[in-house]
Amino acid sequence: MFLLVSIQQNFQICGDSFDLCFGSNLRRAIRSMFRLKRSSTDRVEVKENTSSSDGGVAVDWEVRPGGLLVQKREEVSSPFGSLIKVRVSFGSSQHEVTVPAHSTVGDLKSALIPKTGLQPQEQRVLFRGKEKEDQEYLHMVGVKHTSKVILFEDPACKERKLEELMKNKNKGISDSKAYEAVSAVREQVNRLCGKISALESHICCGTEVVADREFAVLSELLMMQLLKLDTIEAEGQDKLQRKTEVCRIQSLFDTIDSLKMKNSKP
């Protein structure tokens, strides 16, 4: 009995001594190992102290609602920053485009090419009533997620497009008129060519002498067609056809001169 009491007292003394020697130090060590701080989301974050000499890697912890202690998740940030969705009003059309928050107005214009069909230099962007330049950053001018901007086509570019369209349209009309004019001259030359062929056959037969007036009339009619060709403005294939008719008429002039010489011989 005396032995049991002595052992119990010794254990109690050892326990008290352990608590006195190590209890306070252990509590201080635990407090120094973990540092508590309140996050913006009202979670409790716990950061483990890594000043120990074991070479351990720092680990951040957070206390979730309910008291569960878990390792803090690392936030992965995009090299371009977070993405924002910008609403774009273009005439009667409404578009939405997603771009990095730190993009420039020029980047926004490039993202709108597939939706609008306009090149960046043809676009003008208005935000809060003011036009924004290509080098300006969206977040610096106040463009945020779901912000709305107004897009319109540059008036100078639009005017140039209209002028080019009218020019092409007029060119098409001009080409059509040139083709019709050359065709009309070709038809007249074909008729004169037939008359010249008939006159050549008559002279070759030698039945009678052809009056000089016949040659003069044919030459005058050919000259009229040549002058018509000279007034026709043509491009491309029509210009080539006009040149062909000019050469053809010149050849017919030579034929008439040759026939006139044959006709003058007895």
PDB file of C-alpha atoms in Angstrom:
ATOM      1  CA  MET A   1       0.000   0.000   0.000  1.00  0.00           C
ATOM      2  CA  PHE A   2       2.777   2.387   0.887  1.00  0.00           C
ATOM      3  CA  LEU A   3       4.502   1.420  -2.390  1.00  0.00           C
ATOM      4  CA  LEU A   4       1.422   2.273  -4.488  1.00  0.00           C
ATOM      5  CA  VAL A   5       1.049   5.671  -2.808  1.00  0.00           C
ATOM      6  CA  SER A   6       4.700   6.472  -3.461  1.00  0.00           C
ATOM      7  CA  ILE A   7       4.406   5.544  -7.138  1.00  0.00           C
ATOM      8  CA  GLN A   8       1.258   7.683  -7.521  1.00  0.00           C
ATOM      9  CA  GLN A   9       2.939  10.666  -5.904  1.00  0.00           C
ATOM     10  CA  ASN A  10       6.003  10.252  -8.084  1.00  0.00           C
ATOM     11  CA  PHE A  11       3.852  10.199 -11.274  1.00  0.00           C
ATOM     12  CA  GLN A  12       1.986  13.279 -10.080  1.00  0.00           C
ATOM     13  CA  ILE A  13       5.217  15.101  -9.396  1.00  0.00           C
ATOM     14  CA  CYS A  14       6.591  14.091 -12.811  1.00  0.00           C
ATOM     15  CA  GLY A  15       3.377  15.212 -14.523  1.00  0.00           C
ATOM     16  CA  ASP A  16       3.418  18.545 -12.757  1.00  0.00           C
ATOM     17  CA  SER A  17       7.049  18.998 -13.634  1.00  0.00           C
ATOM     18  CA  PHE A  18       6.396  18.094 -17.309  1.00  0.00           C
ATOM     19  CA  ASP A  19       3.514  20.544 -17.434  1.00  0.00           C
ATOM     20  CA  LEU A  20       5.605  23.231 -15.812  1.00  0.00           C
ATOM     21  CA  CYS A  21       8.648  22.572 -17.998  1.00  0.00           C
ATOM     22  CA  PHE A  22       7.085  21.815 -21.324  1.00  0.00           C
ATOM     23  CA  GLY A  23       3.464  22.976 -21.179  1.00  0.00           C
ATOM     24  CA  SER A  24       4.093  26.676 -21.626  1.00  0.00           C
ATOM     25  CA  ASN A  25       6.863  26.090 -24.180  1.00  0.00           C
ATOM     26  CA  LEU A  26       4.636  23.773 -26.205  1.00  0.00           C
ATOM     27  CA  ARG A  27       1.844  26.296 -26.279  1.00  0.00           C
ATOM     28  CA  ARG A  28       4.239  29.024 -27.370  1.00  0.00           C
ATOM     29  CA  ALA A  29       5.635  26.745 -30.072  1.00  0.00           C
ATOM     30  CA  ILE A  30       2.167  25.979 -31.383  1.00  0.00           C
ATOM     31  CA  ARG A  31       1.265  29.643 -31.407  1.00  0.00           C
ATOM     32  CA  SER A  32       4.495  30.480 -33.218  1.00  0.00           C
ATOM     33  CA  MET A  33       3.949  27.707 -35.800  1.00  0.00           C
ATOM     34  CA  PHE A  34       0.534  28.919 -36.826  1.00  0.00           C
ATOM     35  CA  ARG A  35      -0.385  32.501 -37.581  1.00  0.00           C
ATOM     36  CA  LEU A  36      -4.049  33.407 -37.976  1.00  0.00           C
ATOM     37  CA  LYS A  37      -5.378  36.140 -40.222  1.00  0.00           C
ATOM     38  CA  ARG A  38      -8.820  37.061 -41.438  1.00  0.00           C
ATOM     39  CA  SER A  39      -9.318  37.062 -45.239  1.00  0.00           C
ATOM     40  CA  SER A  40     -11.564  39.340 -47.269  1.00  0.00           C
ATOM     41  CA  THR A  41     -14.025  36.467 -47.627  1.00  0.00           C
ATOM     42  CA  ASP A  42     -14.336  36.112 -43.816  1.00  0.00           C
ATOM     43  CA  ARG A  43     -12.442  32.841 -43.835  1.00  0.00           C
ATOM     44  CA  VAL A  44      -9.740  32.215 -41.297  1.00  0.00           C
ATOM     45  CA  GLU A  45      -6.410  31.555 -42.971  1.00  0.00           C
ATOM     46  CA  VAL A  46      -3.620  29.782 -41.156  1.00  0.00           C
ATOM     47  CA  LYS A  47      -0.041  30.089 -42.311  1.00  0.00           C
ATOM     48  CA  GLU A  48       2.512  27.588 -41.135  1.00  0.00           C
ATOM     49  CA  ASN A  49       5.796  29.038 -39.896  1.00  0.00           C
ATOM     50  CA  THR A  50       8.719  27.704 -41.867  1.00  0.00           C
ATOM     51  CA  SER A  51      11.539  29.063 -39.699  1.00  0.00           C
ATOM     52  CA  SER A  52      12.363  25.574 -38.554  1.00  0.00           C
ATOM     53  CA  SER A  53      15.651  24.088 -39.633  1.00  0.00           C
ATOM     54  CA  ASP A  54      14.124  21.018 -41.289  1.00  0.00           C
ATOM     55  CA  GLY A  55      14.033  22.758 -44.686  1.00  0.00           C
ATOM     56  CA  GLY A  56      10.276  22.236 -45.069  1.00  0.00           C
ATOM     57  CA  VAL A  57       8.196  24.001 -47.719  1.00  0.00           C
ATOM     58  CA  ALA A  58       5.817  26.729 -46.615  1.00  0.00           C
ATOM     59  CA  VAL A  59       2.192  25.611 -46.536  1.00  0.00           C
ATOM     60  CA  ASP A  60      -0.756  27.978 -46.245  1.00  0.00           C
ATOM     61  CA  TRP A  61      -3.901  26.736 -44.563  1.00  0.00           C
ATOM     62  CA  GLU A  62      -7.412  28.091 -44.331  1.00  0.00           C
ATOM     63  CA  VAL A  63     -10.295  27.339 -42.030  1.00  0.00           C
ATOM     64  CA  ARG A  64     -13.487  26.771 -43.945  1.00  0.00           C
ATOM     65  CA  PRO A  65     -16.887  27.568 -42.446  1.00  0.00           C
ATOM     66  CA  GLY A  66     -17.616  24.770 -39.988  1.00  0.00           C
ATOM     67  CA  GLY A  67     -14.083  24.704 -38.596  1.00  0.00           C
ATOM     68  CA  LEU A  68     -12.491  22.408 -41.205  1.00  0.00           C
ATOM     69  CA  LEU A  69      -8.785  23.143 -41.623  1.00  0.00           C
ATOM     70  CA  VAL A  70      -7.653  22.609 -45.241  1.00  0.00           C
ATOM     71  CA  GLN A  71      -4.682  23.602 -47.359  1.00  0.00           C
ATOM     72  CA  LYS A  72      -5.258  26.944 -49.018  1.00  0.00           C
ATOM     73  CA  ARG A  73      -5.856  26.754 -52.753  1.00  0.00           C
ATOM     74  CA  GLU A  74      -3.490  28.791 -54.896  1.00  0.00           C
ATOM     75  CA  GLU A  75      -5.071  31.353 -57.196  1.00  0.00           C
ATOM     76  CA  VAL A  76      -3.916  30.858 -60.762  1.00  0.00           C
ATOM     77  CA  SER A  77      -3.760  34.176 -62.527  1.00  0.00           C
ATOM     78  CA  SER A  78      -3.844  34.540 -66.298  1.00  0.00           C
ATOM     79  CA  PRO A  79      -0.845  36.295 -67.817  1.00  0.00           C
ATOM     80  CA  PHE A  80      -3.349  38.649 -69.460  1.00  0.00           C
ATOM     81  CA  GLY A  81      -5.457  39.178 -66.364  1.00  0.00           C
ATOM     82  CA  SER A  82      -9.071  38.219 -65.872  1.00  0.00           C
ATOM     83  CA  LEU A  83     -11.467  38.087 -68.812  1.00  0.00           C
ATOM     84  CA  ILE A  84     -14.339  40.507 -69.210  1.00  0.00           C
ATOM     85  CA  LYS A  85     -17.342  40.490 -71.483  1.00  0.00           C
ATOM     86  CA  VAL A  86     -17.949  43.715 -73.382  1.00  0.00           C
ATOM     87  CA  ARG A  87     -21.294  44.496 -75.007  1.00  0.00           C
ATOM     88  CA  VAL A  88     -21.012  46.255 -78.353  1.00  0.00           C
ATOM     89  CA  SER A  89     -23.756  48.198 -80.109  1.00  0.00           C
ATOM     90  CA  PHE A  90     -23.144  48.420 -83.860  1.00  0.00           C
ATOM     91  CA  GLY A  91     -26.018  50.084 -85.666  1.00  0.00           C
ATOM     92  CA  SER A  92     -29.066  47.891 -85.155  1.00  0.00           C
ATOM     93  CA  SER A  93     -26.897  44.900 -84.174  1.00  0.00           C
ATOM     94  CA  GLN A  94     -25.815  43.913 -80.687  1.00  0.00           C
ATOM     95  CA  HIS A  95     -22.650  41.896 -80.092  1.00  0.00           C
ATOM     96  CA  GLU A  96     -20.766  40.503 -77.120  1.00  0.00           C
ATOM     97  CA  VAL A  97     -17.033  39.892 -77.129  1.00  0.00           C
ATOM     98  CA  THR A  98     -14.781  38.463 -74.409  1.00  0.00           C
ATOM     99  CA  VAL A  99     -11.330  40.005 -74.001  1.00  0.00           C
ATOM    100  CA  PRO A 100      -8.712  40.240 -71.227  1.00  0.00           C
ATOM    101  CA  ALA A 101      -9.444  43.037 -68.783  1.00  0.00           C
ATOM    102  CA  HIS A 102      -6.119  44.731 -69.513  1.00  0.00           C
ATOM    103  CA  SER A 103      -6.625  44.810 -73.281  1.00  0.00           C
ATOM    104  CA  THR A 104      -6.377  47.973 -75.308  1.00  0.00           C
ATOM    105  CA  VAL A 105      -9.096  49.495 -77.450  1.00  0.00           C
ATOM    106  CA  GLY A 106      -7.115  48.280 -80.459  1.00  0.00           C
ATOM    107  CA  ASP A 107      -7.319  44.702 -79.125  1.00  0.00           C
ATOM    108  CA  LEU A 108     -11.073  45.090 -78.772  1.00  0.00           C
ATOM    109  CA  LYS A 109     -11.323  46.238 -82.396  1.00  0.00           C
ATOM    110  CA  SER A 110      -9.342  43.212 -83.554  1.00  0.00           C
ATOM    111  CA  ALA A 111     -11.712  40.910 -81.669  1.00  0.00           C
ATOM    112  CA  LEU A 112     -14.665  42.554 -83.437  1.00  0.00           C
ATOM    113  CA  ILE A 113     -13.427  41.884 -86.990  1.00  0.00           C
ATOM    114  CA  PRO A 114     -15.259  38.519 -87.360  1.00  0.00           C
ATOM    115  CA  LYS A 115     -18.477  39.987 -85.970  1.00  0.00           C
ATOM    116  CA  THR A 116     -18.592  43.258 -87.921  1.00  0.00           C
ATOM    117  CA  GLY A 117     -16.472  42.618 -91.006  1.00  0.00           C
ATOM    118  CA  LEU A 118     -14.657  45.906 -90.391  1.00  0.00           C
ATOM    119  CA  GLN A 119     -10.911  46.219 -90.099  1.00  0.00           C
ATOM    120  CA  PRO A 120      -9.547  48.009 -86.986  1.00  0.00           C
ATOM    121  CA  GLN A 121      -8.728  51.157 -88.983  1.00  0.00           C
ATOM    122  CA  GLU A 122     -12.338  51.260 -90.177  1.00  0.00           C
ATOM    123  CA  GLN A 123     -13.784  51.120 -86.640  1.00  0.00           C
ATOM    124  CA  ARG A 124     -14.554  53.905 -84.193  1.00  0.00           C
ATOM    125  CA  VAL A 125     -15.325  53.084 -80.536  1.00  0.00           C
ATOM    126  CA  LEU A 126     -17.314  55.356 -78.237  1.00  0.00           C
ATOM    127  CA  PHE A 127     -17.561  54.877 -74.474  1.00  0.00           C
ATOM    128  CA  ARG A 128     -19.489  57.267 -72.253  1.00  0.00           C
ATOM    129  CA  GLY A 129     -19.871  59.647 -75.174  1.00  0.00           C
ATOM    130  CA  LYS A 130     -16.169  59.925 -76.007  1.00  0.00           C
ATOM    131  CA  GLU A 131     -14.165  58.252 -78.743  1.00  0.00           C
ATOM    132  CA  LYS A 132     -11.361  56.041 -77.480  1.00  0.00           C
ATOM    133  CA  GLU A 133      -7.973  55.696 -79.135  1.00  0.00           C
ATOM    134  CA  ASP A 134      -6.411  52.345 -80.019  1.00  0.00           C
ATOM    135  CA  GLN A 135      -3.586  52.644 -77.488  1.00  0.00           C
ATOM    136  CA  GLU A 136      -5.881  53.294 -74.514  1.00  0.00           C
ATOM    137  CA  TYR A 137      -6.424  50.444 -72.041  1.00  0.00           C
ATOM    138  CA  LEU A 138      -9.973  49.327 -71.352  1.00  0.00           C
ATOM    139  CA  HIS A 139      -9.584  49.232 -67.557  1.00  0.00           C
ATOM    140  CA  MET A 140      -8.004  52.700 -67.572  1.00  0.00           C
ATOM    141  CA  VAL A 141     -10.932  54.297 -69.404  1.00  0.00           C
ATOM    142  CA  GLY A 142     -13.487  52.544 -67.191  1.00  0.00           C
ATOM    143  CA  VAL A 143     -14.588  49.613 -69.354  1.00  0.00           C
ATOM    144  CA  LYS A 144     -15.481  46.765 -66.997  1.00  0.00           C
ATOM    145  CA  HIS A 145     -17.293  43.450 -67.188  1.00  0.00           C
ATOM    146  CA  THR A 146     -20.605  43.816 -69.122  1.00  0.00           C
ATOM    147  CA  SER A 147     -19.821  47.443 -69.987  1.00  0.00           C
ATOM    148  CA  LYS A 148     -21.421  48.681 -73.189  1.00  0.00           C
ATOM    149  CA  VAL A 149     -19.565  50.495 -75.962  1.00  0.00           C
ATOM    150  CA  ILE A 150     -20.819  51.941 -79.230  1.00  0.00           C
ATOM    151  CA  LEU A 151     -19.132  51.002 -82.491  1.00  0.00           C
ATOM    152  CA  PHE A 152     -19.561  52.789 -85.804  1.00  0.00           C
ATOM    153  CA  GLU A 153     -17.775  52.746 -89.130  1.00  0.00           C
ATOM    154  CA  ASP A 154     -15.294  55.497 -89.820  1.00  0.00           C
ATOM    155  CA  PRO A 155     -17.092  58.033 -92.077  1.00  0.00           C
ATOM    156  CA  ALA A 156     -14.038  58.579 -94.294  1.00  0.00           C
ATOM    157  CA  CYS A 157     -13.615  54.843 -94.877  1.00  0.00           C
ATOM    158  CA  LYS A 158     -17.324  54.489 -95.552  1.00  0.00           C
ATOM    159  CA  GLU A 159     -17.213  57.294 -98.102  1.00  0.00           C
ATOM    160  CA  ARG A 160     -14.227  55.719 -99.856  1.00  0.00           C
ATOM    161  CA  LYS A 161     -16.092  52.423-100.059  1.00  0.00           C
ATOM    162  CA  LEU A 162     -19.089  54.140-101.638  1.00  0.00           C
ATOM    163  CA  GLU A 163     -16.869  55.915-104.159  1.00  0.00           C
ATOM    164  CA  GLU A 164     -15.168  52.643-105.057  1.00  0.00           C
ATOM    165  CA  LEU A 165     -18.540  50.956-105.402  1.00  0.00           C
ATOM    166  CA  MET A 166     -19.849  53.666-107.710  1.00  0.00           C
ATOM    167  CA  LYS A 167     -16.614  53.577-109.681  1.00  0.00           C
ATOM    168  CA  ASN A 168     -16.884  49.840-110.191  1.00  0.00           C
ATOM    169  CA  LYS A 169     -20.542  50.199-111.071  1.00  0.00           C
ATOM    170  CA  ASN A 170     -19.821  52.905-113.616  1.00  0.00           C
ATOM    171  CA  LYS A 171     -16.941  50.854-114.950  1.00  0.00           C
ATOM    172  CA  GLY A 172     -19.292  47.948-115.449  1.00  0.00           C
ATOM    173  CA  ILE A 173     -21.727  50.188-117.312  1.00  0.00           C
ATOM    174  CA  SER A 174     -18.874  51.646-119.325  1.00  0.00           C
ATOM    175  CA  ASP A 175     -17.552  48.207-120.230  1.00  0.00           C
ATOM    176  CA  SER A 176     -21.034  47.148-121.287  1.00  0.00           C
ATOM    177  CA  LYS A 177     -21.422  50.227-123.497  1.00  0.00           C
ATOM    178  CA  ALA A 178     -17.973  49.691-125.005  1.00  0.00           C
ATOM    179  CA  TYR A 179     -18.811  46.101-125.873  1.00  0.00           C
ATOM    180  CA  GLU A 180     -22.071  47.134-127.533  1.00  0.00           C
ATOM    181  CA  ALA A 181     -20.383  49.958-129.466  1.00  0.00           C
ATOM    182  CA  VAL A 182     -17.597  47.732-130.787  1.00  0.00           C
ATOM    183  CA  SER A 183     -20.123  45.066-131.714  1.00  0.00           C
ATOM    184  CA  ALA A 184     -22.167  47.600-133.685  1.00  0.00           C
ATOM    185  CA  VAL A 185     -19.066  48.727-135.613  1.00  0.00           C
ATOM    186  CA  ARG A 186     -18.125  45.111-136.285  1.00  0.00           C
ATOM    187  CA  GLU A 187     -21.552  44.469-137.777  1.00  0.00           C
ATOM    188  CA  GLN A 188     -21.235  47.464-140.124  1.00  0.00           C
ATOM    189  CA  VAL A 189     -17.738  46.438-141.166  1.00  0.00           C
ATOM    190  CA  ASN A 190     -18.999  42.940-141.941  1.00  0.00           C
ATOM    191  CA  ARG A 191     -21.563  44.445-144.348  1.00  0.00           C
ATOM    192  CA  LEU A 192     -18.952  46.636-146.015  1.00  0.00           C
ATOM    193  CA  CYS A 193     -16.613  43.670-146.261  1.00  0.00           C
ATOM    194  CA  GLY A 194     -19.330  41.786-148.153  1.00  0.00           C
ATOM    195  CA  LYS A 195     -19.727  44.663-150.609  1.00  0.00           C
ATOM    196  CA  ILE A 196     -15.973  44.849-151.128  1.00  0.00           C
ATOM    197  CA  SER A 197     -15.833  41.098-151.812  1.00  0.00           C
ATOM    198  CA  ALA A 198     -18.628  41.422-154.377  1.00  0.00           C
ATOM    199  CA  LEU A 199     -16.819  44.338-155.993  1.00  0.00           C
ATOM    200  CA  GLU A 200     -13.587  42.322-156.138  1.00  0.00           C
ATOM    201  CA  SER A 201     -15.367  39.440-157.870  1.00  0.00           C
ATOM    202  CA  HIS A 202     -16.869  41.822-160.414  1.00  0.00           C
ATOM    203  CA  ILE A 203     -13.466  43.385-161.200  1.00  0.00           C
ATOM    204  CA  CYS A 204     -11.739  40.015-161.488  1.00  0.00           C
ATOM    205  CA  CYS A 205     -14.335  38.887-164.076  1.00  0.00           C
ATOM    206  CA  GLY A 206     -13.490  41.958-166.183  1.00  0.00           C
ATOM    207  CA  THR A 207     -16.926  42.326-167.711  1.00  0.00           C
ATOM    208  CA  GLU A 208     -17.036  46.110-167.268  1.00  0.00           C
ATOM    209  CA  VAL A 209     -15.162  48.938-165.541  1.00  0.00           C
ATOM    210  CA  VAL A 210     -16.412  49.931-162.087  1.00  0.00           C
ATOM    211  CA  ALA A 211     -16.970  53.643-161.505  1.00  0.00           C
ATOM    212  CA  ASP A 212     -14.556  55.378-159.145  1.00  0.00           C
ATOM    213  CA  ARG A 213     -17.505  56.613-157.152  1.00  0.00           C
ATOM    214  CA  GLU A 214     -18.038  53.025-155.858  1.00  0.00           C
ATOM    215  CA  PHE A 215     -14.580  52.980-154.354  1.00  0.00           C
ATOM    216  CA  ALA A 216     -15.032  56.435-152.846  1.00  0.00           C
ATOM    217  CA  VAL A 217     -18.300  55.476-151.162  1.00  0.00           C
ATOM    218  CA  LEU A 218     -16.832  52.330-149.639  1.00  0.00           C
ATOM    219  CA  SER A 219     -13.778  54.237-148.404  1.00  0.00           C
ATOM    220  CA  GLU A 220     -15.993  56.920-146.845  1.00  0.00           C
ATOM    221  CA  LEU A 221     -18.160  54.342-145.083  1.00  0.00           C
ATOM    222  CA  LEU A 222     -15.088  52.580-143.701  1.00  0.00           C
ATOM    223  CA  MET A 223     -13.706  55.908-142.457  1.00  0.00           C
ATOM    224  CA  MET A 224     -16.937  56.578-140.564  1.00  0.00           C
ATOM    225  CA  GLN A 225     -16.626  53.257-138.749  1.00  0.00           C
ATOM    226  CA  LEU A 226     -13.000  53.994-137.974  1.00  0.00           C
ATOM    227  CA  LEU A 227     -13.970  57.315-136.398  1.00  0.00           C
ATOM    228  CA  LYS A 228     -16.617  55.560-134.313  1.00  0.00           C
ATOM    229  CA  LEU A 229     -13.994  53.167-132.974  1.00  0.00           C
ATOM    230  CA  ASP A 230     -11.781  56.104-132.073  1.00  0.00           C
ATOM    231  CA  THR A 231     -14.503  57.562-129.815  1.00  0.00           C
ATOM    232  CA  ILE A 232     -15.080  54.325-127.871  1.00  0.00           C
ATOM    233  CA  GLU A 233     -13.390  54.154-124.435  1.00  0.00           C
ATOM    234  CA  ALA A 234     -12.695  50.526-123.690  1.00  0.00           C
ATOM    235  CA  GLU A 235     -10.621  48.471-121.262  1.00  0.00           C
ATOM    236  CA  GLY A 236      -9.443  44.909-121.162  1.00  0.00           C
ATOM    237  CA  GLN A 237     -11.033  42.558-123.656  1.00  0.00           C
ATOM    238  CA  ASP A 238     -13.184  45.307-125.190  1.00  0.00           C
ATOM    239  CA  LYS A 239     -10.059  47.352-125.928  1.00  0.00           C
ATOM    240  CA  LEU A 240      -8.516  44.360-127.665  1.00  0.00           C
ATOM    241  CA  GLN A 241     -11.645  43.878-129.788  1.00  0.00           C
ATOM    242  CA  ARG A 242     -11.616  47.542-130.770  1.00  0.00           C
ATOM    243  CA  LYS A 243      -7.985  47.269-131.893  1.00  0.00           C
ATOM    244  CA  THR A 244      -8.854  44.197-133.935  1.00  0.00           C
ATOM    245  CA  GLU A 245     -11.573  46.117-135.803  1.00  0.00           C
ATOM    246  CA  VAL A 246      -9.223  49.028-136.450  1.00  0.00           C
ATOM    247  CA  CYS A 247      -6.679  46.701-138.037  1.00  0.00           C
ATOM    248  CA  ARG A 248      -9.454  45.063-140.036  1.00  0.00           C
ATOM    249  CA  ILE A 249     -10.656  48.389-141.466  1.00  0.00           C
ATOM    250  CA  GLN A 250      -7.108  49.398-142.383  1.00  0.00           C
ATOM    251  CA  SER A 251      -6.744  46.104-144.243  1.00  0.00           C
ATOM    252  CA  LEU A 252      -9.985  46.824-146.135  1.00  0.00           C
ATOM    253  CA  PHE A 253      -8.606  50.234-147.139  1.00  0.00           C
ATOM    254  CA  ASP A 254      -5.626  48.458-148.677  1.00  0.00           C
ATOM    255  CA  THR A 255      -7.952  46.082-150.505  1.00  0.00           C
ATOM    256  CA  ILE A 256      -9.960  48.971-151.973  1.00  0.00           C
ATOM    257  CA  ASP A 257      -6.777  50.697-153.158  1.00  0.00           C
ATOM    258  CA  SER A 258      -5.623  47.473-154.801  1.00  0.00           C
ATOM    259  CA  LEU A 259      -8.985  46.955-156.507  1.00  0.00           C
ATOM    260  CA  LYS A 260      -9.009  50.562-157.697  1.00  0.00           C
ATOM    261  CA  MET A 261      -5.661  50.078-159.375  1.00  0.00           C
ATOM    262  CA  LYS A 262      -6.822  46.876-161.108  1.00  0.00           C
ATOM    263  CA  ASN A 263      -9.992  48.599-162.253  1.00  0.00           C
ATOM    264  CA  SER A 264      -8.078  51.477-163.824  1.00  0.00           C
ATOM    265  CA  LYS A 265      -6.056  49.179-166.099  1.00  0.00           C
ATOM    266  CA  PRO A 266      -7.637  48.538-169.528  1.00  0.00           C
TER     267      PRO A 266
END
